């Protein structure tokens, strides 16, 4: 039987790996998620976020390693975990040809909620997620934000202790993203533990704890604040009108830990202040006028340093 108290670990994973043929999608992952955490999974495309989440809900069998979720050992005891777990994917998994109300009623039946309780709970969720006026509308005709709210209502219908969310905001506008995150904190306050994968830095920054994945490996795991404090080197902004060319010139130069073009700007992480003049000089020699300005460490720097360093040291250019 699952039990949840603050001293317990909701998710405990050791040496978790998943291979698809020759692809190592998840590589020897260790993870501990505690109750009421809003735990973020940040990683580039293909870094293994979805594969990990699918193993954590028992949908996918690991190649090796141990998984314990809410006291249930997976994949053996996936059935016992089901009623304590909510899962939502970026495609929202709704029945397009059923109305909002019918989608929730169907899910209530799947979870075996008694009819009266189901009715009460559905009313509660329709109101909480601003869906009451849309109750008779077909799910397929809802806007992206409305679909997202319905998918969240469906995922929490049976009041799970743990919510696994796989890029839940990738298909919605910024306003819906903000509202969605407010709902997540409301759920966490009420006692739900949340594991959420995202591509967005602003969302990652809001998590109580953050794991950064790169090519299936866990390359950072701490609170966003501590990850930023522990950032190696100095973040610099390279101000110039040809950031792409500047990046090519700076790539692989001594002292450069990481480089990333973000919009029109080029951010660079250098090992130490002593490298700044030689790097400026290197740009000038290449015919690029640039100013190096000190920046404040942000999560983007942490992400770039964590996910680019091994590739650079392996001698690959991006
Ligand atoms: N069923 C599968 N069969 C074969 N390869 C797979 C399968 N599922 C995932 N992969 C591969 O495993 C790797 C990790 O994929 P995964 O979807 O877990 O990454 P992700 O971090 O969730 O990416 P994204 O952010 O793009 O969703 C990728 O190389 C992917 O092609």
XYZ file of N, CA and C in Angstrom, residues 142-265:
372
model
N -11.831 22.286 -28.868
C -11.321 23.232 -27.855
C -10.027 23.891 -28.347
N -9.715 25.055 -27.777
C -8.427 25.709 -28.081
C -7.315 24.933 -27.369
N -6.065 25.241 -27.715
C -4.924 24.558 -27.088
C -4.934 24.677 -25.572
N -5.178 25.894 -25.085
C -5.178 26.134 -23.638
C -6.323 25.396 -22.946
N -7.490 25.362 -23.632
C -8.653 24.661 -23.043
C -8.389 23.155 -22.994
N -7.777 22.642 -24.071
C -7.442 21.199 -24.084
C -6.483 20.871 -22.944
N -5.526 21.774 -22.747
C -4.539 21.553 -21.694
C -5.217 21.511 -20.324
N -6.171 22.425 -20.105
C -6.860 22.455 -18.803
C -7.687 21.189 -18.608
N -8.308 20.727 -19.714
C -9.095 19.491 -19.624
C -8.168 18.293 -19.349
N -7.008 18.278 -20.014
C -6.073 17.163 -19.794
C -5.595 17.156 -18.339
N -5.356 18.348 -17.778
C -4.924 18.406 -16.378
C -6.050 17.928 -15.455
N -7.264 18.383 -15.751
C -8.418 17.937 -14.948
C -8.508 16.405 -14.988
N -8.295 15.836 -16.171
C -8.354 14.378 -16.324
C -7.245 13.687 -15.553
N -6.070 14.303 -15.547
C -4.917 13.675 -14.874
C -5.051 13.699 -13.354
N -5.798 14.677 -12.829
C -5.907 14.775 -11.354
C -7.270 14.315 -10.824
N -8.107 13.852 -11.744
C -9.479 13.456 -11.386
C -9.539 12.511 -10.178
N -8.634 11.539 -10.150
C -8.665 10.518 -9.099
C -7.765 10.905 -7.924
N -7.407 12.214 -7.843
C -6.607 12.776 -6.744
C -5.318 11.982 -6.513
N -4.468 11.926 -7.556
C -3.227 11.156 -7.422
C -2.244 11.826 -6.464
N -1.357 11.026 -5.879
C -0.302 11.572 -5.008
C 0.838 12.124 -5.844
N 0.985 11.581 -7.039
C 2.100 11.969 -7.910
C 1.581 12.255 -9.314
N 2.063 13.378 -9.862
C 1.653 13.775 -11.202
C 2.896 13.823 -12.087
N 2.872 13.055 -13.180
C 3.989 13.070 -14.131
C 3.523 13.812 -15.383
N 4.240 14.872 -15.727
C 3.798 15.721 -16.836
C 4.894 15.823 -17.877
N 4.593 15.361 -19.091
C 5.604 15.343 -20.142
C 5.381 16.515 -21.092
N 6.186 17.537 -20.944
C 6.073 18.766 -21.742
C 4.623 19.223 -21.899
N 3.964 19.483 -20.782
C 2.531 19.783 -20.844
C 2.212 21.147 -21.442
N 3.214 22.021 -21.566
C 2.897 23.381 -22.034
C 3.423 23.660 -23.438
N 3.889 22.611 -24.142
C 4.555 22.900 -25.416
C 3.582 23.360 -26.500
N 2.276 23.107 -26.315
C 1.346 23.463 -27.389
C 0.426 24.639 -27.032
N 0.808 25.429 -26.035
C -0.110 26.498 -25.610
C 0.594 27.855 -25.532
N -0.236 28.915 -25.478
C 0.333 30.273 -25.479
C 0.884 30.652 -24.090
N 1.638 31.771 -24.014
C 2.284 32.149 -22.742
C 1.314 32.352 -21.586
N 0.150 32.924 -21.893
C -0.848 33.150 -20.827
C -1.308 31.804 -20.242
N -1.578 30.834 -21.121
C -2.010 29.512 -20.653
C -0.886 28.827 -19.888
N 0.349 29.055 -20.325
C 1.491 28.454 -19.623
C 1.551 28.969 -18.190
N 1.368 30.310 -18.068
C 1.428 30.897 -16.715
C 0.324 30.338 -15.840
N -0.895 30.283 -16.383
C -2.027 29.779 -15.594
C -1.812 28.317 -15.213
N -1.255 27.581 -16.162
C -1.005 26.161 -15.910
C -0.055 25.998 -14.734
N 0.999 26.813 -14.718
C 1.974 26.710 -13.619
C 1.370 27.134 -12.289
N 0.457 28.097 -12.322
C -0.248 28.446 -11.080
C -1.005 27.214 -10.569
N -1.637 26.508 -11.495
C -2.390 25.297 -11.098
C -1.457 24.248 -10.511
N -0.244 24.137 -11.080
C 0.702 23.142 -10.558
C 1.084 23.462 -9.114
N 1.349 24.751 -8.845
C 1.733 25.113 -7.472
C 0.570 24.896 -6.504
N -0.633 25.163 -6.996
C -1.816 24.915 -6.166
C -1.888 23.425 -5.801
N -1.619 22.570 -6.788
C -1.645 21.117 -6.534
C -0.528 20.705 -5.573
N 0.658 21.278 -5.768
C 1.787 20.942 -4.890
C 1.471 21.384 -3.454
N 0.871 22.588 -3.311
C 0.492 23.072 -1.973
C -0.479 22.112 -1.310
N -1.332 21.518 -2.130
C -2.343 20.605 -1.576
C -1.759 19.205 -1.327
N -0.461 19.007 -1.642
C 0.172 17.741 -1.267
C 0.597 16.848 -2.422
N 0.357 17.286 -3.665
C 0.732 16.445 -4.809
C 2.210 16.661 -5.151
N 2.910 15.585 -5.410
C 4.293 15.684 -5.894
C 4.239 15.724 -7.415
N 5.061 16.602 -7.994
C 4.972 16.803 -9.445
C 6.340 16.640 -10.095
N 6.370 15.861 -11.152
C 7.581 15.737 -11.974
C 7.195 16.213 -13.367
N 7.857 17.267 -13.827
C 7.419 17.894 -15.080
C 8.599 18.116 -16.018
N 8.476 17.659 -17.264
C 9.556 17.914 -18.212
C 9.223 19.168 -19.011
N 10.244 19.895 -19.365
C 10.022 21.157 -20.080
C 11.224 21.518 -20.936
N 10.954 22.375 -21.932
C 12.031 22.960 -22.737
C 12.271 24.401 -22.327
N 11.366 24.926 -21.499
C 11.392 26.369 -21.223
C 12.195 26.683 -19.957
N 13.149 27.616 -20.096
C 13.990 28.007 -18.956
C 13.170 28.663 -17.850
N 12.204 29.511 -18.233
C 11.425 30.200 -17.192
C 10.642 29.192 -16.359
N 10.180 28.123 -17.007
C 9.464 27.088 -16.246
C 10.439 26.316 -15.358
N 11.599 25.986 -15.932
C 12.600 25.231 -15.165
C 12.993 26.012 -13.912
N 13.072 27.329 -14.065
C 13.504 28.182 -12.952
C 12.484 28.180 -11.813
N 11.249 27.863 -12.119
C 10.210 27.871 -11.090
C 10.169 26.569 -10.283
N 10.890 25.551 -10.765
C 10.836 24.251 -10.077
C 11.564 24.318 -8.736
N 11.138 23.498 -7.791
C 11.833 23.468 -6.507
C 13.160 22.725 -6.650
N 13.207 21.804 -7.597
C 14.436 21.077 -7.884
C 14.458 20.736 -9.367
N 15.667 20.627 -9.895
C 15.779 20.489 -11.338
C 16.826 19.451 -11.701
N 16.453 18.541 -12.615
C 17.422 17.592 -13.163
C 17.666 17.975 -14.614
N 18.932 18.067 -15.004
C 19.230 18.333 -16.417
C 19.734 17.035 -17.031
N 19.085 16.636 -18.122
C 19.461 15.403 -18.821
C 20.167 15.752 -20.117
N 21.166 14.971 -20.447
C 21.856 15.155 -21.729
C 22.230 13.778 -22.258
N 21.725 13.454 -23.413
C 21.977 12.139 -24.023
C 21.782 11.000 -23.012
N 20.684 11.078 -22.304
C 20.300 9.994 -21.399
C 20.956 10.036 -20.029
N 21.924 10.965 -19.845
C 22.616 11.007 -18.559
C 22.158 12.207 -17.739
N 22.186 12.033 -16.428
C 21.861 13.141 -15.528
C 23.130 13.978 -15.366
N 23.101 15.222 -15.850
C 24.323 16.027 -15.789
C 24.251 17.124 -14.729
N 23.086 17.350 -14.141
C 22.966 18.302 -13.031
C 21.683 17.980 -12.281
N 21.701 18.208 -10.963
C 20.522 17.880 -10.152
C 20.589 18.656 -8.845
N 19.811 19.738 -8.758
C 19.807 20.550 -7.540
C 18.682 21.590 -7.669
N 18.590 22.504 -6.708
C 17.610 23.577 -6.869
C 18.145 24.525 -7.946
N 17.270 25.202 -8.701
C 17.748 26.118 -9.745
C 18.731 27.152 -9.165
N 18.420 27.666 -7.972
C 19.287 28.667 -7.347
C 20.696 28.115 -7.114
N 20.770 26.925 -6.539
C 22.093 26.352 -6.254
C 22.825 25.981 -7.539
N 22.093 25.567 -8.550
C 22.746 25.264 -9.829
C 23.379 26.531 -10.408
N 22.678 27.653 -10.254
C 23.219 28.912 -10.783
C 24.430 29.365 -9.962
N 24.328 29.190 -8.637
C 25.455 29.582 -7.773
C 26.702 28.745 -8.058
N 26.482 27.490 -8.431
C 27.618 26.578 -8.632
C 28.149 26.605 -10.068
N 27.606 27.519 -10.872
C 28.025 27.568 -12.276
C 29.533 27.789 -12.372
N 30.226 26.934 -13.117
C 31.669 27.141 -13.234
C 31.953 28.324 -14.158
N 32.969 29.122 -13.840
C 33.400 30.191 -14.748
C 32.561 31.453 -14.672
N 32.829 32.368 -15.630
C 32.173 33.676 -15.670
C 31.292 33.779 -16.910
N 30.023 34.148 -16.732
C 29.179 34.352 -17.903
C 29.460 35.717 -18.541
N 29.610 35.731 -19.848
C 29.879 36.979 -20.572
C 28.895 37.103 -21.727
N 28.561 38.336 -22.027
C 27.741 38.619 -23.191
C 28.667 39.152 -24.270
N 28.635 38.546 -25.439
C 29.486 39.014 -26.530
C 28.625 39.932 -27.395
N 28.865 41.239 -27.283
C 28.047 42.194 -28.045
C 28.715 42.460 -29.386
N 28.071 42.023 -30.440
C 28.622 42.276 -31.778
C 27.511 42.086 -32.801
N 27.765 42.515 -34.040
C 26.668 42.389 -35.011
C 26.734 41.080 -35.805
N 27.735 40.249 -35.540
C 27.787 38.958 -36.243
C 27.985 37.814 -35.234
N 26.974 37.581 -34.372
C 27.140 36.583 -33.297
C 27.458 35.173 -33.812
N 26.877 34.820 -34.947
C 27.100 33.457 -35.475
C 28.578 33.256 -35.823
N 29.134 34.265 -36.530
C 30.551 34.174 -36.908
C 31.431 34.216 -35.663
N 31.033 35.091 -34.698
C 31.812 35.194 -33.464
C 31.837 33.842 -32.753
N 30.708 33.172 -32.767
C 30.629 31.860 -32.107
C 31.605 30.872 -32.766
N 31.632 30.908 -34.106
C 32.538 29.985 -34.822
C 33.997 30.263 -34.473
N 34.338 31.566 -34.340
C 35.712 31.931 -34.019
C 36.068 31.495 -32.594
N 35.109 31.659 -31.670
C 35.407 31.414 -30.251
C 35.352 29.928 -29.867
N 34.609 29.176 -30.647
C 34.441 27.750 -30.363
C 35.804 27.066 -30.212
N 36.002 26.378 -29.100
C 37.232 25.603 -28.913
C 38.445 26.421 -28.476
N 38.291 27.753 -28.317
C 39.423 28.571 -27.872
C 39.750 28.282 -26.397
N 41.013 28.470 -25.998
C 41.365 28.221 -24.592
C 40.508 29.084 -23.653
N 40.047 28.487 -22.578
C 39.285 29.223 -21.568
C 37.786 29.227 -21.818
N 37.340 28.829 -23.014
C 35.904 28.860 -23.311
C 35.261 27.549 -22.837
N 34.324 27.694 -21.885
C 33.637 26.496 -21.386
C 32.433 26.188 -22.269
N 31.683 27.216 -22.599
C 30.474 26.984 -23.392
C 30.078 28.254 -24.125
N 29.356 28.081 -25.219
C 28.885 29.194 -26.035
C 27.465 28.907 -26.474
N 26.636 29.934 -26.504
C 25.282 29.713 -27.015
C 24.729 30.998 -27.573
N 24.176 30.904 -28.782
C 23.510 32.080 -29.323
C 22.070 32.039 -28.853
N 21.658 33.106 -28.181
C 20.297 33.160 -27.670
C 19.652 34.393 -28.290
N 18.772 34.170 -29.248
C 18.238 35.286 -30.030
C 19.385 35.923 -30.789
N 19.502 37.264 -30.687
C 20.563 37.953 -31.417
C 21.842 38.041 -30.591
N 21.787 37.567 -29.350
C 22.954 37.722 -28.469
C 23.761 36.418 -28.393
